[in-house]
Coordinates of C-alpha atoms in Angstrom, one line a residue:
M23 CA 8.3 -21.1 -13.1
K24 CA 11.7 -22.7 -12.2
E25 CA 13.2 -20.8 -15.1
I26 CA 11.6 -17.6 -14.0
L27 CA 12.9 -18.1 -10.4
A28 CA 16.4 -18.7 -11.7
Q29 CA 16.3 -15.5 -13.8
L30 CA 15.2 -13.5 -10.8
G31 CA 18.1 -14.9 -8.7
I32 CA 16.0 -17.2 -6.5
S33 CA 17.1 -20.7 -5.7
S34 CA 15.5 -23.5 -3.6
Q35 CA 17.2 -22.1 -0.5
N36 CA 17.9 -18.4 -0.1
K37 CA 19.5 -15.9 2.3
G38 CA 16.9 -13.4 3.4
T39 CA 19.1 -10.5 4.6
S40 CA 20.8 -8.1 2.3
T41 CA 22.5 -4.7 2.3
G42 CA 22.4 -4.5 -1.5
N43 CA 24.8 -6.8 -3.3
H44 CA 25.9 -8.4 0.0
W45 CA 23.7 -11.2 1.4
L46 CA 24.1 -12.1 5.1
A47 CA 23.5 -15.5 6.7
G48 CA 20.7 -15.7 9.3
S49 CA 19.6 -18.3 11.8
G50 CA 16.4 -19.7 13.1
S51 CA 13.5 -21.5 11.5
E52 CA 13.4 -21.0 7.7
L53 CA 10.6 -19.1 6.1
E54 CA 8.7 -21.4 3.7
S55 CA 7.0 -19.9 0.8
F56 CA 4.1 -22.0 -0.4
S57 CA 2.1 -21.0 -3.5
P58 CA -1.6 -20.6 -2.9
V59 CA -2.0 -21.4 -6.6
D60 CA -1.1 -25.1 -6.3
G61 CA 0.0 -25.5 -2.6
Q62 CA 3.6 -26.3 -3.6
L63 CA 6.6 -25.2 -1.7
I64 CA 8.4 -22.6 -3.9
A65 CA 11.5 -22.1 -1.9
T66 CA 12.8 -21.4 1.6
V67 CA 14.4 -18.2 3.1
Q68 CA 16.8 -17.8 6.0
P69 CA 15.3 -15.2 8.4
T70 CA 17.2 -12.3 9.8
D71 CA 18.8 -12.8 13.2
D72 CA 19.9 -10.2 15.7
A73 CA 23.5 -10.1 14.4
S74 CA 22.5 -9.7 10.8
Y75 CA 19.9 -7.1 11.6
N76 CA 22.4 -4.9 13.4
N77 CA 24.8 -5.4 10.5
V78 CA 22.1 -4.1 8.2
V79 CA 21.2 -1.1 10.3
N80 CA 24.8 -0.1 10.8
T81 CA 25.6 -0.4 7.1
A82 CA 22.5 1.7 6.3
L83 CA 23.6 4.4 8.7
E84 CA 27.0 4.6 7.1
A85 CA 25.5 4.6 3.6
Y86 CA 23.2 7.5 4.6
T87 CA 26.1 9.8 5.2
T88 CA 27.2 9.3 1.5
W89 CA 23.8 8.9 -0.2
R90 CA 22.5 12.3 1.1
T91 CA 25.4 14.0 -0.5
F92 CA 24.3 12.8 -4.0
P93 CA 22.4 15.8 -5.6
A94 CA 18.7 15.0 -5.6
P95 CA 18.5 15.0 -9.5
K96 CA 21.4 12.4 -9.5
R97 CA 19.4 10.3 -7.0
G98 CA 16.4 10.7 -9.4
E99 CA 18.5 9.5 -12.3
I100 CA 19.4 6.3 -10.5
V101 CA 15.8 5.7 -9.6
R102 CA 15.0 6.2 -13.3
Q103 CA 17.4 3.4 -14.1
I104 CA 15.6 1.2 -11.5
G105 CA 12.4 1.9 -13.4
D106 CA 14.0 0.7 -16.6
A107 CA 15.3 -2.4 -14.9
L108 CA 11.8 -3.2 -13.7
R109 CA 10.5 -2.7 -17.2
A110 CA 13.0 -5.3 -18.4
N111 CA 11.9 -7.7 -15.7
K112 CA 8.1 -6.9 -15.7
T113 CA 7.0 -10.2 -17.2
N114 CA 9.0 -12.4 -14.8
L115 CA 8.4 -10.4 -11.7
G116 CA 4.7 -10.1 -12.5
K117 CA 4.4 -13.9 -12.8
L118 CA 6.2 -14.4 -9.5
V119 CA 3.9 -12.0 -7.8
S120 CA 0.9 -13.9 -9.2
Y121 CA 2.3 -17.3 -8.3
E122 CA 3.6 -16.4 -4.8
M123 CA 0.7 -14.2 -3.7
G124 CA -2.2 -15.6 -5.8
K125 CA -3.5 -12.5 -7.6
S126 CA -4.4 -12.7 -11.3
L127 CA -1.6 -12.5 -13.8
Q128 CA -3.0 -9.2 -15.1
E129 CA -2.9 -7.8 -11.6
G130 CA 0.6 -9.1 -11.1
Y131 CA 1.7 -7.2 -14.2
G132 CA -0.2 -4.2 -13.0
E133 CA 1.6 -4.2 -9.7
V134 CA 5.0 -4.2 -11.4
Q135 CA 3.7 -1.4 -13.6
E136 CA 2.9 0.6 -10.5
M137 CA 6.5 0.2 -9.5
I138 CA 7.6 1.6 -12.9
D139 CA 5.2 4.4 -12.6
I140 CA 6.3 5.5 -9.2
C141 CA 9.9 5.5 -10.4
D142 CA 8.9 7.8 -13.2
F143 CA 7.1 10.0 -10.7
A144 CA 10.1 10.1 -8.4
V145 CA 12.4 11.2 -11.2
G146 CA 10.4 14.4 -11.7
L147 CA 10.0 14.8 -8.0
S148 CA 13.8 14.9 -7.5
R149 CA 13.9 18.3 -9.1
Q150 CA 10.8 19.6 -7.2
L151 CA 11.6 19.2 -3.5
Y152 CA 10.5 22.8 -3.0
G153 CA 10.6 25.0 0.1
L154 CA 9.0 28.4 0.6
T155 CA 10.4 31.9 1.0
M156 CA 8.7 34.1 3.6
H157 CA 8.9 37.8 4.2
S158 CA 10.5 38.7 7.5
E159 CA 9.1 41.4 9.9
R160 CA 12.7 42.4 10.5
P161 CA 14.4 44.7 7.9
L162 CA 17.2 43.2 5.8
H163 CA 16.4 39.7 6.9
R164 CA 15.4 36.8 4.7
M165 CA 13.3 33.8 5.8
Y166 CA 12.8 30.5 4.0
E167 CA 12.2 26.8 4.7
Q168 CA 14.0 23.8 3.3
W169 CA 13.7 20.1 3.5
H170 CA 16.3 17.6 4.5
P171 CA 16.4 13.8 4.5
L172 CA 15.5 11.9 7.7
G173 CA 17.9 9.0 7.6
I174 CA 16.7 5.4 7.7
T175 CA 13.2 4.7 6.4
G176 CA 11.9 1.3 7.6
I177 CA 9.3 -0.2 5.4
I178 CA 6.9 -2.9 6.6
S179 CA 4.8 -4.2 3.7
A180 CA 1.9 -6.6 3.4
F181 CA 1.4 -9.8 1.4
N182 CA -1.4 -8.5 -0.9
F183 CA 0.9 -6.0 -2.7
P184 CA 4.2 -7.7 -2.1
V185 CA 6.3 -5.3 -4.3
A186 CA 4.2 -2.2 -5.2
V187 CA 3.7 -0.6 -1.8
W188 CA 7.5 -1.0 -1.0
S189 CA 8.2 0.9 -4.2
W190 CA 5.8 3.7 -3.3
N191 CA 7.9 4.3 -0.2
S192 CA 11.4 3.5 -1.4
A193 CA 11.3 5.5 -4.6
L194 CA 10.3 8.7 -2.8
A195 CA 12.5 8.0 0.2
W196 CA 15.5 7.6 -2.1
V197 CA 15.1 10.8 -4.1
C198 CA 14.6 12.6 -0.7
G199 CA 18.0 11.3 0.3
N200 CA 17.0 8.5 2.7
V201 CA 18.2 4.9 2.9
C202 CA 15.6 2.1 3.2
I203 CA 15.3 -1.1 5.2
W204 CA 12.5 -3.3 3.9
K205 CA 10.7 -6.0 6.0
P206 CA 8.3 -7.7 3.6
S207 CA 5.5 -10.0 4.6
E208 CA 6.7 -13.4 5.7
K209 CA 4.0 -14.8 3.4
T210 CA 5.7 -13.4 0.2
P211 CA 9.5 -13.4 0.9
L212 CA 10.6 -14.4 -2.6
C213 CA 9.1 -11.3 -4.3
A214 CA 11.3 -9.2 -2.1
I215 CA 14.4 -11.2 -2.9
A216 CA 13.8 -10.8 -6.6
V217 CA 13.3 -7.0 -6.3
Q218 CA 16.5 -6.7 -4.1
H219 CA 18.5 -8.4 -6.9
I220 CA 17.1 -6.0 -9.5
V221 CA 17.8 -2.9 -7.5
A222 CA 21.2 -3.9 -6.3
E223 CA 22.5 -4.3 -9.8
V224 CA 21.4 -0.8 -10.7
F225 CA 23.0 0.7 -7.6
K226 CA 26.2 -1.2 -8.2
K227 CA 26.5 0.2 -11.7
N228 CA 26.1 3.7 -10.2
D229 CA 28.7 3.2 -7.4
V230 CA 26.0 3.6 -4.7
P231 CA 27.3 2.3 -1.4
E232 CA 26.0 -0.8 0.3
G233 CA 23.2 0.0 2.7
V234 CA 21.0 2.3 0.6
C235 CA 18.6 -0.6 -0.2
C236 CA 18.4 -3.2 2.6
L237 CA 16.3 -6.2 3.1
V238 CA 15.4 -8.1 6.3
Q239 CA 13.1 -11.1 6.6
G240 CA 11.1 -12.5 9.4
G241 CA 7.8 -12.4 11.3
R242 CA 6.1 -10.2 13.7
D243 CA 9.0 -10.0 16.1
L244 CA 11.2 -8.5 13.4
G245 CA 8.6 -5.8 12.7
E246 CA 8.5 -5.0 16.4
K247 CA 12.3 -4.7 16.4
L248 CA 12.2 -2.3 13.5
A249 CA 9.5 -0.2 15.1
A250 CA 11.4 0.0 18.4
D251 CA 14.8 0.9 16.9
E252 CA 15.7 4.5 17.6
R253 CA 18.1 4.5 14.7
V254 CA 15.1 4.2 12.3
A255 CA 13.8 7.7 11.7
L256 CA 10.5 6.7 9.9
V257 CA 8.6 3.5 10.0
S258 CA 6.1 3.1 7.1
A259 CA 3.8 0.2 7.9
T260 CA 1.1 -1.3 5.7
G261 CA -1.2 -4.0 7.1
S262 CA -4.0 -4.6 9.5
T263 CA -5.3 -2.0 11.9
R264 CA -4.2 -4.2 14.8
M265 CA -0.7 -4.2 13.5
G266 CA -0.7 -0.5 12.8
K267 CA -1.8 0.4 16.3
A268 CA 1.0 -1.7 17.8
V269 CA 3.6 0.0 15.4
A270 CA 2.2 3.5 16.2
Q271 CA 2.4 3.0 19.9
T272 CA 6.0 1.6 19.8
V273 CA 7.3 4.3 17.4
A274 CA 5.5 7.1 19.4
A275 CA 7.0 5.9 22.6
R276 CA 10.4 6.8 21.3
L277 CA 9.1 10.0 19.6
G278 CA 9.8 8.6 16.1
R279 CA 7.7 9.0 13.0
S280 CA 5.3 6.5 11.6
L281 CA 3.3 6.4 8.3
L282 CA 0.4 4.0 8.5
E283 CA -1.6 2.4 5.7
L284 CA -4.1 0.1 7.4
G285 CA -7.5 -1.5 7.0
G286 CA -10.3 -0.5 4.6
N287 CA -14.0 -1.2 4.6
N288 CA -15.0 0.5 1.4
A289 CA -18.4 1.2 0.0
I290 CA -19.9 2.2 -3.3
I291 CA -23.2 4.2 -3.3
I292 CA -25.3 3.2 -6.3
S293 CA -27.6 6.1 -6.9
E294 CA -31.0 6.1 -8.6
H295 CA -29.2 8.3 -11.1
A296 CA -26.4 5.9 -11.7
D297 CA -25.3 4.5 -15.1
L298 CA -25.8 0.9 -14.1
G299 CA -23.7 -0.2 -17.1
I300 CA -20.7 1.5 -15.5
A301 CA -21.6 0.7 -12.0
L302 CA -21.7 -3.1 -12.5
P303 CA -18.0 -3.8 -13.6
G304 CA -16.8 -1.2 -11.1
A305 CA -18.6 -3.0 -8.3
V306 CA -17.7 -6.5 -9.4
F307 CA -14.0 -5.8 -10.0
G308 CA -13.8 -3.9 -6.7
A309 CA -15.3 -6.8 -4.8
V310 CA -13.5 -9.8 -6.4
G311 CA -10.2 -8.4 -7.6
T312 CA -7.3 -9.9 -5.8
A313 CA -9.9 -12.3 -4.4
G314 CA -11.1 -9.5 -2.1
Q315 CA -7.6 -9.0 -0.6
R316 CA -7.0 -5.4 -1.4
C317 CA -7.2 -2.7 1.3
T318 CA -9.4 -0.9 -1.3
T319 CA -11.7 -3.9 -2.0
T320 CA -15.3 -3.0 -2.3
R321 CA -17.0 -4.7 0.7
R322 CA -20.3 -2.8 0.8
L323 CA -22.8 -1.7 -1.9
I324 CA -25.3 0.9 -0.7
I325 CA -28.0 0.9 -3.3
H326 CA -31.0 3.2 -3.8
E327 CA -34.3 1.4 -3.2
S328 CA -35.6 2.2 -6.7
V329 CA -32.7 0.3 -8.5
Y330 CA -32.0 -2.2 -5.8
E331 CA -33.7 -5.2 -7.3
A332 CA -32.6 -4.6 -10.8
F333 CA -29.0 -4.0 -9.8
T334 CA -28.9 -7.0 -7.5
Q335 CA -30.1 -9.2 -10.4
K336 CA -27.3 -7.9 -12.5
L337 CA -24.8 -8.6 -9.8
V338 CA -26.0 -12.2 -9.3
K339 CA -25.8 -12.8 -13.1
A340 CA -22.3 -11.3 -13.2
Y341 CA -21.1 -13.4 -10.3
G342 CA -22.4 -16.5 -12.2
Q343 CA -20.0 -15.7 -15.0
L344 CA -16.8 -15.4 -12.9
R345 CA -14.1 -17.9 -13.7
I346 CA -12.2 -19.0 -10.6
G347 CA -8.9 -20.8 -10.9
N348 CA -5.2 -20.6 -11.6
P349 CA -4.3 -16.9 -11.7
L350 CA -1.6 -17.5 -14.2
D351 CA -4.3 -18.4 -16.7
E352 CA -5.4 -15.0 -18.0
H353 CA -8.9 -16.3 -18.7
N354 CA -9.6 -16.6 -15.0
H355 CA -11.0 -13.6 -13.1
V356 CA -10.4 -14.8 -9.5
G357 CA -7.4 -16.6 -7.9
P358 CA -6.9 -18.1 -4.5
L359 CA -6.8 -16.5 -1.0
I360 CA -3.2 -16.3 0.4
D361 CA -3.5 -19.3 2.7
K362 CA -5.8 -21.6 4.6
D363 CA -5.9 -19.1 7.6
A364 CA -7.5 -16.6 5.2
V365 CA -10.0 -19.3 4.1
T366 CA -11.0 -19.9 7.8
Q367 CA -11.6 -16.1 8.2
Y368 CA -13.7 -16.1 5.1
L369 CA -15.8 -19.0 6.4
N370 CA -16.1 -17.4 9.9
A371 CA -17.4 -14.2 8.4
I372 CA -20.0 -16.0 6.3
E373 CA -21.3 -17.8 9.4
N374 CA -21.3 -14.7 11.5
C375 CA -23.3 -12.9 8.8
K376 CA -25.9 -15.6 8.7
Q377 CA -26.2 -15.7 12.5
Q378 CA -26.6 -11.9 12.6
G379 CA -29.5 -12.0 10.1
G380 CA -27.8 -11.7 6.7
R381 CA -29.2 -13.5 3.7
F382 CA -26.9 -14.8 0.9
V383 CA -28.1 -14.3 -2.7
V384 CA -24.8 -15.7 -3.9
E385 CA -23.6 -18.5 -1.6
G386 CA -19.9 -18.8 -0.6
A387 CA -18.0 -22.1 -0.6
V388 CA -14.5 -23.5 -0.6
L389 CA -13.7 -25.1 -3.9
E390 CA -12.4 -28.6 -4.2
G391 CA -11.2 -30.9 -6.9
S392 CA -8.9 -30.6 -9.9
G393 CA -7.1 -27.3 -10.0
Y394 CA -8.1 -26.4 -6.4
E395 CA -5.6 -28.7 -4.6
S396 CA -4.2 -25.9 -2.5
G397 CA -7.4 -25.5 -0.5
C398 CA -7.2 -21.7 -0.9
Y399 CA -9.8 -21.2 -3.6
V400 CA -13.2 -19.8 -2.5
K401 CA -16.4 -18.5 -4.2
P402 CA -17.0 -14.8 -4.1
C403 CA -20.3 -14.3 -2.4
I404 CA -23.0 -11.7 -1.8
A405 CA -25.1 -11.1 1.3
E406 CA -28.2 -8.9 1.7
V407 CA -28.2 -7.2 5.1
N408 CA -31.1 -5.1 6.5
S409 CA -28.7 -2.9 8.6
Q410 CA -25.0 -2.5 9.1
L411 CA -24.4 -5.7 11.1
P412 CA -21.4 -6.1 13.3
V413 CA -19.7 -8.3 10.8
V414 CA -20.3 -5.7 8.1
T415 CA -18.3 -3.0 10.0
Q416 CA -15.3 -5.4 10.2
E417 CA -12.7 -5.8 7.4
T418 CA -12.6 -9.5 6.2
F419 CA -9.8 -10.0 3.7
A420 CA -12.0 -12.1 1.4
P421 CA -14.5 -11.7 -1.5
I422 CA -17.6 -11.1 0.6
L423 CA -19.9 -8.3 -0.6
Y424 CA -22.7 -6.9 1.6
L425 CA -25.7 -5.1 0.0
L426 CA -27.6 -2.4 1.9
K427 CA -30.6 -0.4 0.7
Y428 CA -31.1 3.4 1.1
K429 CA -33.8 6.0 0.5
T430 CA -32.0 9.4 0.7
L431 CA -28.4 10.4 -0.1
D432 CA -27.9 11.7 3.4
E433 CA -28.8 8.2 4.7
A434 CA -26.4 6.6 2.2
I435 CA -23.5 8.8 3.2
A436 CA -24.2 8.1 6.9
L437 CA -24.1 4.4 6.2
Q438 CA -20.9 4.8 4.1
N439 CA -19.2 6.7 7.0
A440 CA -20.5 4.5 9.9
V441 CA -17.6 2.1 10.0
P442 CA -14.2 2.5 11.8
Q443 CA -12.2 2.5 8.6
G444 CA -11.9 5.4 6.2
L445 CA -9.8 4.5 3.2
S446 CA -11.7 4.4 -0.2
S447 CA -15.2 5.3 -1.2
A448 CA -17.2 5.9 -4.4
I449 CA -20.6 7.0 -5.7
M450 CA -22.1 6.0 -9.0
T451 CA -24.3 8.9 -10.2
L452 CA -24.9 11.2 -13.1
N453 CA -26.5 13.8 -10.8
L454 CA -24.1 16.7 -10.3
R455 CA -25.5 17.7 -7.0
E456 CA -25.2 14.2 -5.6
A457 CA -21.6 14.0 -6.8
E458 CA -20.6 17.3 -5.3
Q459 CA -22.3 16.5 -2.0
F460 CA -20.5 13.2 -1.8
L461 CA -17.1 15.0 -2.3
S462 CA -17.9 17.8 0.1
Y463 CA -17.1 18.2 3.8
A464 CA -20.5 16.7 4.4
G465 CA -19.8 13.7 2.2
S466 CA -17.4 10.8 2.4
D467 CA -15.0 10.8 5.3
C468 CA -12.5 8.7 3.5
G469 CA -9.0 9.6 2.2
I470 CA -10.1 8.6 -1.3
A471 CA -13.5 9.5 -2.7
N472 CA -14.4 8.7 -6.4
V473 CA -17.3 9.5 -8.7
N474 CA -18.3 6.9 -11.4
I475 CA -15.3 4.7 -10.8
G476 CA -14.9 2.0 -8.1
T477 CA -13.0 2.0 -4.8
S478 CA -10.1 -0.1 -6.1
G479 CA -7.3 0.8 -8.5
A480 CA -5.7 4.1 -7.3
E481 CA -3.1 5.8 -9.5
I482 CA 0.3 6.8 -8.2
G483 CA -0.2 10.5 -9.0
G484 CA -2.5 11.1 -6.1
A485 CA -1.6 10.7 -2.5
F486 CA -2.9 7.3 -1.2
G487 CA -4.2 6.7 2.2
G488 CA -7.2 7.1 4.6
E489 CA -8.6 8.3 7.8
K490 CA -9.8 6.9 11.2
E491 CA -8.5 3.3 11.6
T492 CA -6.9 3.4 8.2
G493 CA -4.1 5.3 10.0
G494 CA -4.0 8.7 8.4
G495 CA -0.9 8.1 6.3
R496 CA -0.3 9.2 2.7
E497 CA 2.0 7.5 0.3
S498 CA 2.8 7.8 -3.4
G499 CA 1.9 11.0 -5.3
S500 CA 1.0 14.6 -4.5
D501 CA 3.2 16.0 -1.7
A502 CA 3.5 12.7 0.2
W503 CA 7.3 13.2 -0.2
K504 CA 7.2 15.5 2.8
A505 CA 6.6 12.5 5.1
Y506 CA 10.1 11.3 4.2
M507 CA 11.9 14.6 5.1
R508 CA 12.3 17.0 7.9
R509 CA 11.4 20.7 7.5
Q510 CA 13.9 23.4 8.6
T511 CA 13.1 27.1 8.9
N512 CA 16.0 29.5 8.2
T513 CA 16.4 33.2 8.9
I514 CA 19.4 35.1 7.5
N515 CA 20.3 38.6 8.8
Y516 CA 22.3 40.5 6.3
S517 CA 22.0 43.9 8.1
T518 CA 24.5 45.6 10.5
Q519 CA 21.9 45.4 13.3
L520 CA 20.3 42.7 15.4
P521 CA 16.6 43.5 15.6
L522 CA 14.5 41.0 17.6
A523 CA 11.2 39.6 16.5
Q524 CA 8.0 41.0 17.9
G525 CA 9.7 44.3 18.5
I526 CA 11.4 43.1 21.7
K527 CA 14.2 45.4 23.0
F528 CA 17.3 43.9 24.5
D529 CA 19.9 46.7 24.9
L530 CA 23.2 46.0 26.6

């Protein structure tokens, strides 16, 4: 790992603030990055102080006046080169993601692949920032709309996807003509430093000014500063619902824009018509992937009463085959939670479930002994609940799966929707009518609704996001680019008269 860190430009002590190729000194208590894999200190990072923060913002504002003049296809070409640079660094960066965050190595590689994919998507998008032409009611007039960049995009990302979610925002923001300031999670600061080095080198080769890709590091107070800064046109924040509400209120108070990707409490409905051979791996990966620390993690299985016992037995057997351990070992299915605070939340949720009447068919526990020295490894567990207990309606970022039984599809959909969150959902069924009802206006109320795949593992081609306490934001594919631009309606009069709209007369 030391060699990988060196190749990614990371030393034992690092500056955490950058405008691209320039790194700025900060002050205050250093951020310490401990690996949940082995509990070892990886490196330290200087946080961003007030002076360096203002330096970053001012540099970004100046860079914006130049970057927006680059033709969009030229911006796309530079993002294409960033994708190639990520391809060249996929192995090293994927291993760092796995080691600093704790997700399996395959998931670490997959996260970097998402970055590559969104760069490819953004390249095509750079030639498709379309407006509309409308017919005017006035003769010899032309109406159309066009899209312009906003300015600074502030990106607040979470620890569970320490690089991919940043790329969803930055790649689109850049081809739209914006500049970016990234505040990563203080739990995964080194991944951000590695990415900054990779991107800065590409920008330097293309004579892109300092300030188009900026990095600031710190805790909650820095996120609050970014949200309150009137110079930041758009704040895209990924994290807990609590955090998102605070960001939304702060940004709204200054009439800024926010894009929120918040909590999920995702369910799979297992129909009596399901192919259980497909449903099983979809449910298990959805529940235990990234040790239950995805916003799209499957937290609830709503199972038809006729297949409930059979499917529960399959689940219990599958959980007995899970290998828990060092995520850099590709034979392991489940790595650690991010830190001991997450372990405490896991244990509290298990205790609350038991007190509220839940019965565990696969017991949870904190693992100890050789290979588990960090204290962050836990057993994925399964609880049967007779109704949607209070703990079931809450998002616990841990591998705890709740089982509920249903009789009718209407009942199952009602259970699916009866939580505050609305991110991802799925139904396992071979019945066409059930599938269509689930996808209809009377079905899932989530931003993502799947048939015969799980809740986890979205592709970048579709807009990603959810409803209700998930925040309503959309990132990545489709027309999500519009969130990073401002719409302008234009009317051109090429006649010799000045007719007014709505037939209004104004004669002088």
